[in-house]
Amino acid sequence: MKSRHLSDEQALDLAMSEAGLDENHAHLEECDVCRDRVRHARDGWRLAVDTDIPEPSPLYWEASKRRLGRELDAEDARRRQRRWLTLAATAAAILATIAILAPVFVGLGRDQRAETSVDAWSALPRVEDDPSLPMIERMLDVETEHAIGCCLGSCVLVLSDEEVRVVSESLRVEMGRSL
Amino acid sequence: MSHSEKATASVGEDAALVKAYQRGEREAFDTLFERHQRNVYRLCYRFVNNHEDASDLVQEVFIKAYRGILRFRGDSSFSTWLYRIAVNTCLSYRSLRRPAMEEFHDDKGANANDVIERIEKDERSRQLREAVSRLPERQRITLILKVYHDLKHADVAHVMGTTIGTAKANLFHALTNLKRLLEKGQGGAP
């Protein structure tokens, strides 16, 4: 009984080499199909080996080198251009980011400054800097001051800001009436 | 120096040139081109069977190599890597299929028998190249790499991006189809 046909790999190995595996040789002796396959491949190999291609002129290789040199110069130029474009795009992106974020930071700064100016604006002058105090002190006579048991300055100093504001406002109103 | 020692030395020189280029020496690439352009040209010529297309393909192959060489890490030899680029370029190349260039021989001074012998040999070569160019693309490339560039089956498989078994099967079919085409006088597809 005939064994299975040779695989393409086995047939190729036999075609390319005079010495094949023994069992494959034995198979070839009894299998016409595989013998033809191996013979065709071997003939194909011999035919293929025995062929030349036209050799270009020696000048061709030099011309080819020059042509490639020009191509590579162009490629280098494109690379440089791409690098500059990348740099320009990066710079543009950074500038755009700054342009977008700058108002936000400036706005934050303004808010901070606004808070600071509210503090400066809203508080009444510090007690010692209040120009109305000397006038108030002149208006009050010493006896009255002693009668209430404290000096106006120390009285005002222990008041809270809100109390200072209310008292100062009341005094102004009173002074306005007296004038 | 034996053939294998020469091959090993050549691989080492290629690797050194690749490293030199990667360090920024453009001349190293020129040297690589000089060392490999003939092999790449022959591969391309056998694939397209005409000088003009082969010439264009060689340029394309080396431009692609130039673009990719900075990423080449030496996992295979430079020539195998270059063959792979060449094969892919050939496979994706769609040519106008210009007619094959006629060879020119200066027969001045040769006797009639020499001339006739040369004409017959040239005619055989032409017929064979025609037959090779009619093979299916992958069979054609496999045949070219193995027969004309003497690559090992493993290297052919690597270049083709396939297994050794498939590469061998492709070669087997290429050879038997080639024989059939020549018997038929190149008539019809395999």
Short mmCIF file of C-alpha atoms in Angstrom, two decimals:
data_model
loop_
_atom_site.label_atom_id
_atom_site.label_comp_id
_atom_site.label_asym_id
_atom_site.label_seq_id
_atom_site.Cartn_x
_atom_site.Cartn_y
_atom_site.Cartn_z
CA MET A 1 0.00 0.00 0.00
CA LYS A 2 1.28 3.42 -0.92
CA SER A 3 2.00 5.87 1.88
CA ARG A 4 0.65 9.43 1.77
CA HIS A 5 2.13 11.83 -0.79
CA LEU A 6 5.05 13.99 0.21
CA SER A 7 4.29 17.41 1.56
CA ASP A 8 5.42 20.43 -0.48
CA GLU A 9 8.19 21.01 2.05
CA GLN A 10 9.47 17.44 1.77
CA ALA A 11 9.28 17.53 -2.02
CA LEU A 12 11.22 20.80 -2.06
CA ASP A 13 13.91 19.42 0.23
CA LEU A 14 14.33 16.47 -2.10
CA ALA A 15 14.37 18.69 -5.18
CA MET A 16 17.07 20.96 -3.77
CA SER A 17 19.23 18.25 -2.36
CA GLU A 18 20.62 15.08 -3.86
CA ALA A 19 20.50 13.39 -0.47
CA GLY A 20 16.96 13.12 0.86
CA LEU A 21 15.44 11.17 3.67
CA ASP A 22 15.49 7.42 3.09
CA GLU A 23 11.81 6.90 3.59
CA ASN A 24 11.07 9.70 1.12
CA HIS A 25 13.35 8.11 -1.44
CA ALA A 26 11.50 4.86 -0.96
CA HIS A 27 8.24 6.72 -1.43
CA LEU A 28 9.47 8.23 -4.70
CA GLU A 29 10.24 4.79 -6.07
CA GLU A 30 6.66 3.72 -5.72
CA CYS A 31 4.80 7.05 -6.25
CA ASP A 32 4.75 8.49 -9.78
CA VAL A 33 2.95 11.64 -8.67
CA CYS A 34 5.56 12.63 -6.10
CA ARG A 35 8.40 11.64 -8.42
CA ASP A 36 7.03 14.05 -11.06
CA ARG A 37 6.54 16.78 -8.50
CA VAL A 38 10.11 16.54 -7.28
CA ARG A 39 11.48 16.33 -10.82
CA HIS A 40 9.54 19.44 -11.90
CA ALA A 41 10.74 21.40 -8.91
CA ARG A 42 14.33 20.30 -9.52
CA ASP A 43 14.11 21.30 -13.20
CA GLY A 44 12.58 24.61 -12.21
CA TRP A 45 15.44 25.21 -9.80
CA ARG A 46 18.10 24.42 -12.43
CA LEU A 47 16.42 26.66 -14.99
CA ALA A 48 16.02 29.48 -12.53
CA VAL A 49 19.64 29.37 -11.42
CA ASP A 50 20.90 29.48 -14.97
CA THR A 51 19.76 32.96 -15.83
CA ASP A 52 21.21 36.43 -15.76
CA ILE A 53 19.74 39.86 -15.69
CA PRO A 54 21.16 42.66 -17.82
CA GLU A 55 23.81 44.48 -15.85
CA PRO A 56 23.34 48.25 -16.02
CA SER A 57 26.24 50.42 -17.09
CA PRO A 58 28.73 51.39 -14.34
CA LEU A 59 27.59 54.96 -14.86
CA TYR A 60 24.11 53.92 -13.80
CA TRP A 61 25.19 53.21 -10.22
CA GLU A 62 26.75 56.65 -9.88
CA ALA A 63 23.69 58.30 -11.40
CA SER A 64 21.49 56.30 -9.06
CA LYS A 65 23.55 57.45 -6.07
CA ARG A 66 23.27 61.08 -7.13
CA ARG A 67 19.53 60.70 -7.65
CA LEU A 68 19.12 59.21 -4.19
CA GLY A 69 21.30 61.99 -2.74
CA ARG A 70 18.88 64.56 -4.16
CA GLU A 71 15.92 62.64 -2.79
CA LEU A 72 17.51 62.41 0.66
CA ASP A 73 18.35 66.14 0.64
CA ALA A 74 14.69 66.83 -0.10
CA GLU A 75 13.73 64.41 2.67
CA ASP A 76 16.03 66.22 5.11
CA ALA A 77 14.50 69.56 4.10
CA ARG A 78 11.03 68.13 4.71
CA ARG A 79 12.17 66.84 8.11
CA ARG A 80 13.52 70.27 9.07
CA GLN A 81 10.32 71.89 7.87
CA ARG A 82 8.26 69.43 9.92
CA ARG A 83 10.44 70.12 12.98
CA TRP A 84 9.93 73.87 12.60
CA LEU A 85 6.24 73.42 12.04
CA THR A 86 6.05 71.29 15.18
CA LEU A 87 7.94 73.94 17.14
CA ALA A 88 5.74 76.69 15.73
CA ALA A 89 2.61 74.71 16.53
CA THR A 90 3.85 74.08 20.07
CA ALA A 91 4.66 77.77 20.55
CA ALA A 92 1.25 78.72 19.15
CA ALA A 93 -0.43 76.25 21.50
CA ILE A 94 1.46 77.69 24.48
CA LEU A 95 0.54 81.25 23.48
CA ALA A 96 -3.07 80.25 22.97
CA THR A 97 -3.14 78.62 26.40
CA ILE A 98 -1.68 81.75 27.94
CA ALA A 99 -4.19 83.91 26.08
CA ILE A 100 -7.05 81.75 27.35
CA LEU A 101 -5.85 81.45 30.93
CA ALA A 102 -4.49 84.97 31.42
CA PRO A 103 -7.92 86.63 31.89
CA VAL A 104 -8.80 84.01 34.47
CA PHE A 105 -5.67 84.76 36.49
CA VAL A 106 -6.08 88.51 35.99
CA GLY A 107 -9.68 88.19 37.14
CA LEU A 108 -8.58 86.33 40.23
CA GLY A 109 -6.04 89.05 40.91
CA ARG A 110 -8.70 91.71 40.54
CA ASP A 111 -10.94 89.86 42.99
CA GLN A 112 -8.12 89.68 45.47
CA ARG A 113 -7.41 93.38 45.05
CA ALA A 114 -11.12 94.11 45.39
CA GLU A 115 -11.23 92.22 48.67
CA THR A 116 -8.22 94.17 49.89
CA SER A 117 -9.74 97.50 48.92
CA VAL A 118 -13.03 96.61 50.62
CA ASP A 119 -11.07 96.08 53.82
CA ALA A 120 -9.37 99.43 53.40
CA TRP A 121 -12.52 101.22 52.37
CA SER A 122 -15.05 99.71 54.70
CA ALA A 123 -13.28 100.11 57.98
CA LEU A 124 -13.52 103.41 59.64
CA PRO A 125 -10.22 105.13 60.33
CA ARG A 126 -8.37 103.53 63.14
CA VAL A 127 -9.23 105.14 66.41
CA GLU A 128 -5.92 106.90 66.78
CA ASP A 129 -6.19 108.21 63.20
CA ASP A 130 -9.79 109.37 63.44
CA PRO A 131 -9.73 113.17 62.96
CA SER A 132 -13.08 113.49 64.66
CA LEU A 133 -11.84 112.32 68.04
CA PRO A 134 -9.92 115.46 69.04
CA MET A 135 -12.95 117.50 68.15
CA ILE A 136 -15.20 115.27 70.21
CA GLU A 137 -12.78 115.45 73.11
CA ARG A 138 -12.82 119.25 72.92
CA MET A 139 -16.56 119.26 72.92
CA LEU A 140 -16.75 117.17 76.04
CA ASP A 141 -15.75 118.83 79.24
CA VAL A 142 -13.47 117.04 81.61
CA GLU A 143 -16.19 116.78 84.31
CA THR A 144 -18.54 114.93 82.11
CA GLU A 145 -15.76 112.67 81.17
CA HIS A 146 -14.96 111.91 84.79
CA ALA A 147 -18.61 111.51 85.51
CA ILE A 148 -18.96 108.60 83.22
CA GLY A 149 -15.77 107.17 84.68
CA CYS A 150 -13.70 106.68 81.62
CA CYS A 151 -11.99 108.58 78.86
CA LEU A 152 -13.49 108.61 75.45
CA GLY A 153 -10.32 107.23 73.87
CA SER A 154 -10.22 104.09 75.99
CA CYS A 155 -13.97 103.72 75.66
CA VAL A 156 -13.75 103.76 71.89
CA LEU A 157 -10.74 101.44 71.89
CA VAL A 158 -12.63 98.59 73.55
CA LEU A 159 -15.55 98.83 71.15
CA SER A 160 -15.93 96.44 68.28
CA ASP A 161 -15.67 97.79 64.75
CA GLU A 162 -19.39 97.72 64.35
CA GLU A 163 -19.89 99.54 67.63
CA VAL A 164 -17.29 102.14 66.62
CA ARG A 165 -19.17 102.68 63.42
CA VAL A 166 -22.54 103.07 65.14
CA VAL A 167 -21.15 105.36 67.83
CA SER A 168 -19.30 107.47 65.29
CA GLU A 169 -22.38 107.76 63.14
CA SER A 170 -24.49 108.79 66.11
CA LEU A 171 -21.93 111.38 67.13
CA ARG A 172 -21.85 112.82 63.66
CA VAL A 173 -25.60 113.06 63.62
CA GLU A 174 -25.57 114.74 66.97
CA MET A 175 -22.83 117.14 65.93
CA GLY A 176 -24.72 117.98 62.82
CA ARG A 177 -27.79 118.89 64.90
CA SER A 178 -25.77 121.00 67.28
CA LEU A 179 -24.32 123.00 64.40
CA MET B 1 38.27 34.01 4.71
CA SER B 2 35.33 31.62 4.20
CA HIS B 3 31.99 32.65 2.74
CA SER B 4 30.26 32.53 6.13
CA GLU B 5 33.06 34.54 7.77
CA LYS B 6 32.76 37.16 5.03
CA ALA B 7 29.01 37.27 5.54
CA THR B 8 29.44 37.70 9.31
CA ALA B 9 32.00 40.46 8.79
CA SER B 10 29.68 42.16 6.34
CA VAL B 11 26.81 42.04 8.83
CA GLY B 12 29.11 43.56 11.45
CA GLU B 13 30.14 46.37 9.10
CA ASP B 14 26.52 47.08 8.27
CA ALA B 15 25.66 47.26 11.97
CA ALA B 16 28.53 49.71 12.55
CA LEU B 17 27.35 51.87 9.65
CA VAL B 18 23.80 51.87 10.96
CA LYS B 19 25.05 53.00 14.38
CA ALA B 20 27.18 55.69 12.75
CA TYR B 21 24.16 57.00 10.89
CA GLN B 22 22.10 56.92 14.07
CA ARG B 23 24.81 59.07 15.70
CA GLY B 24 24.23 61.61 12.92
CA GLU B 25 26.73 60.67 10.21
CA ARG B 26 24.78 60.97 6.97
CA GLU B 27 27.74 59.59 4.96
CA ALA B 28 27.21 56.24 6.68
CA PHE B 29 23.89 55.89 4.90
CA ASP B 30 25.54 56.68 1.58
CA THR B 31 27.95 53.83 2.23
CA LEU B 32 25.09 51.48 3.10
CA PHE B 33 23.47 52.45 -0.19
CA GLU B 34 26.63 51.71 -2.11
CA ARG B 35 26.97 48.33 -0.43
CA HIS B 36 23.39 47.22 -1.05
CA GLN B 37 22.06 49.02 -4.10
CA ARG B 38 23.10 46.27 -6.52
CA ASN B 39 21.35 43.53 -4.58
CA VAL B 40 18.22 45.61 -4.17
CA TYR B 41 18.28 46.51 -7.85
CA ARG B 42 18.60 42.84 -8.88
CA LEU B 43 15.76 41.83 -6.59
CA CYS B 44 13.54 44.57 -7.98
CA TYR B 45 14.56 43.88 -11.56
CA ARG B 46 13.70 40.21 -11.27
CA PHE B 47 10.36 41.16 -9.80
CA VAL B 48 9.30 43.76 -12.38
CA ASN B 49 11.47 42.57 -15.27
CA ASN B 50 12.39 46.02 -16.56
CA HIS B 51 15.12 48.51 -15.76
CA GLU B 52 13.03 51.67 -15.39
CA ASP B 53 10.64 50.25 -12.81
CA ALA B 54 13.50 48.53 -11.01
CA SER B 55 15.34 51.85 -10.84
CA ASP B 56 12.33 53.64 -9.39
CA LEU B 57 11.82 50.83 -6.90
CA VAL B 58 15.42 51.03 -5.70
CA GLN B 59 14.98 54.73 -4.96
CA GLU B 60 11.74 54.09 -3.13
CA VAL B 61 13.26 51.28 -1.09
CA PHE B 62 16.18 53.39 0.07
CA ILE B 63 14.03 56.41 0.86
CA LYS B 64 11.86 54.17 3.04
CA ALA B 65 15.00 52.75 4.65
CA TYR B 66 16.25 56.30 5.28
CA ARG B 67 12.99 57.20 6.97
CA GLY B 68 13.02 54.08 9.13
CA ILE B 69 16.67 53.56 9.95
CA LEU B 70 16.54 55.56 13.19
CA ARG B 71 14.03 53.00 14.45
CA PHE B 72 16.13 50.03 13.29
CA ARG B 73 17.25 48.20 16.43
CA GLY B 74 19.23 45.39 14.85
CA ASP B 75 16.82 42.55 15.65
CA SER B 76 17.73 41.14 12.24
CA SER B 77 20.65 41.93 9.96
CA PHE B 78 20.46 45.19 8.03
CA SER B 79 20.28 43.32 4.72
CA THR B 80 17.33 41.21 5.88
CA TRP B 81 15.60 44.35 7.09
CA LEU B 82 16.31 46.02 3.75
CA TYR B 83 15.06 42.99 1.81
CA ARG B 84 11.87 43.17 3.78
CA ILE B 85 11.38 46.80 2.78
CA ALA B 86 12.21 45.89 -0.83
CA VAL B 87 9.72 43.01 -0.89
CA ASN B 88 6.94 45.13 0.58
CA THR B 89 7.73 47.91 -1.87
CA CYS B 90 7.67 45.46 -4.78
CA LEU B 91 4.41 43.93 -3.62
CA SER B 92 2.73 47.32 -3.32
CA TYR B 93 4.19 48.64 -6.56
CA ARG B 94 1.76 49.14 -9.38
CA SER B 95 3.72 49.73 -12.51
CA LEU B 96 2.80 50.87 -15.96
CA ARG B 97 4.60 47.69 -17.00
CA ARG B 98 6.89 49.30 -19.46
CA PRO B 99 8.39 46.86 -21.95
CA ALA B 100 11.64 45.26 -20.92
CA MET B 101 14.71 47.10 -22.04
CA GLU B 102 16.67 45.37 -24.75
CA GLU B 103 20.18 44.47 -23.74
CA PHE B 104 22.98 46.04 -25.67
CA HIS B 105 26.15 44.09 -26.40
CA ASP B 106 29.19 45.36 -28.13
CA ASP B 107 29.95 42.38 -30.37
CA LYS B 108 32.70 44.09 -32.29
CA GLY B 109 35.57 41.65 -32.68
CA ALA B 110 33.61 38.55 -31.62
CA ASN B 111 33.22 35.67 -34.06
CA ALA B 112 29.85 34.54 -35.42
CA ASN B 113 29.58 31.48 -33.16
CA ASP B 114 30.15 33.55 -30.02
CA VAL B 115 27.51 36.00 -31.12
CA ILE B 116 24.99 33.26 -31.84
CA GLU B 117 25.72 31.57 -28.52
CA ARG B 118 25.29 34.83 -26.68
CA ILE B 119 22.04 35.60 -28.47
CA GLU B 120 20.70 32.15 -27.58
CA LYS B 121 21.73 32.55 -23.94
CA ASP B 122 20.19 36.01 -23.80
CA GLU B 123 17.01 34.67 -25.33
CA ARG B 124 16.85 31.87 -22.74
CA SER B 125 17.42 34.38 -19.95
CA ARG B 126 14.76 36.67 -21.37
CA GLN B 127 12.24 33.82 -21.56
CA LEU B 128 13.03 32.78 -18.03
CA ARG B 129 12.69 36.31 -16.68
CA GLU B 130 9.37 36.57 -18.50
CA ALA B 131 8.27 33.32 -16.88
CA VAL B 132 9.40 34.47 -13.44
CA SER B 133 7.50 37.73 -13.88
CA ARG B 134 4.35 35.70 -14.56
CA LEU B 135 4.49 33.84 -11.27
CA PRO B 136 2.09 34.90 -8.52
CA GLU B 137 3.70 37.69 -6.51
CA ARG B 138 4.53 35.80 -3.32
CA GLN B 139 5.87 32.80 -5.20
CA ARG B 140 7.93 35.16 -7.36
CA ILE B 141 9.44 36.98 -4.38
CA THR B 142 10.20 33.71 -2.59
CA LEU B 143 11.92 32.33 -5.66
CA ILE B 144 13.97 35.50 -6.16
CA LEU B 145 15.11 35.63 -2.53
CA LYS B 146 16.05 31.97 -2.41
CA VAL B 147 17.50 31.38 -5.87
CA TYR B 148 19.12 34.72 -6.67
CA HIS B 149 19.92 36.10 -3.23
CA ASP B 150 20.75 32.82 -1.57
CA LEU B 151 18.78 33.54 1.59
CA LYS B 152 18.13 30.73 4.05
CA HIS B 153 14.55 29.49 4.30
CA ALA B 154 14.29 31.08 7.76
CA ASP B 155 15.41 34.45 6.37
CA VAL B 156 13.02 34.19 3.43
CA ALA B 157 10.23 33.46 5.91
CA HIS B 158 11.26 36.45 8.03
CA VAL B 159 11.40 38.79 5.04
CA MET B 160 8.03 37.54 3.79
CA GLY B 161 6.49 37.69 7.25
CA THR B 162 5.48 34.05 7.16
CA THR B 163 6.50 30.62 8.47
CA ILE B 164 9.33 28.51 7.13
CA GLY B 165 6.84 25.87 6.02
CA THR B 166 4.85 28.40 4.01
CA ALA B 167 8.00 29.86 2.51
CA LYS B 168 9.12 26.39 1.41
CA ALA B 169 5.71 25.59 -0.02
CA ASN B 170 5.74 28.89 -1.94
CA LEU B 171 9.14 28.07 -3.35
CA PHE B 172 8.07 24.57 -4.32
CA HIS B 173 5.06 25.92 -6.23
CA ALA B 174 7.17 28.67 -7.80
CA LEU B 175 9.64 26.14 -9.17
CA THR B 176 7.03 23.73 -10.53
CA ASN B 177 5.03 26.61 -12.04
CA LEU B 178 8.18 28.00 -13.60
CA LYS B 179 8.90 24.68 -15.26
CA ARG B 180 5.33 24.46 -16.51
CA LEU B 181 5.41 28.01 -17.90
CA LEU B 182 8.61 27.37 -19.79
CA GLU B 183 7.26 24.12 -21.21
CA LYS B 184 4.23 26.00 -22.42
CA GLY B 185 6.41 28.68 -23.97
CA GLN B 186 5.19 31.14 -21.29
CA GLY B 187 1.60 30.86 -22.49
CA GLY B 188 -1.11 31.56 -19.95
CA ALA B 189 -0.98 32.13 -16.24
CA PRO B 190 0.18 29.31 -13.96
#
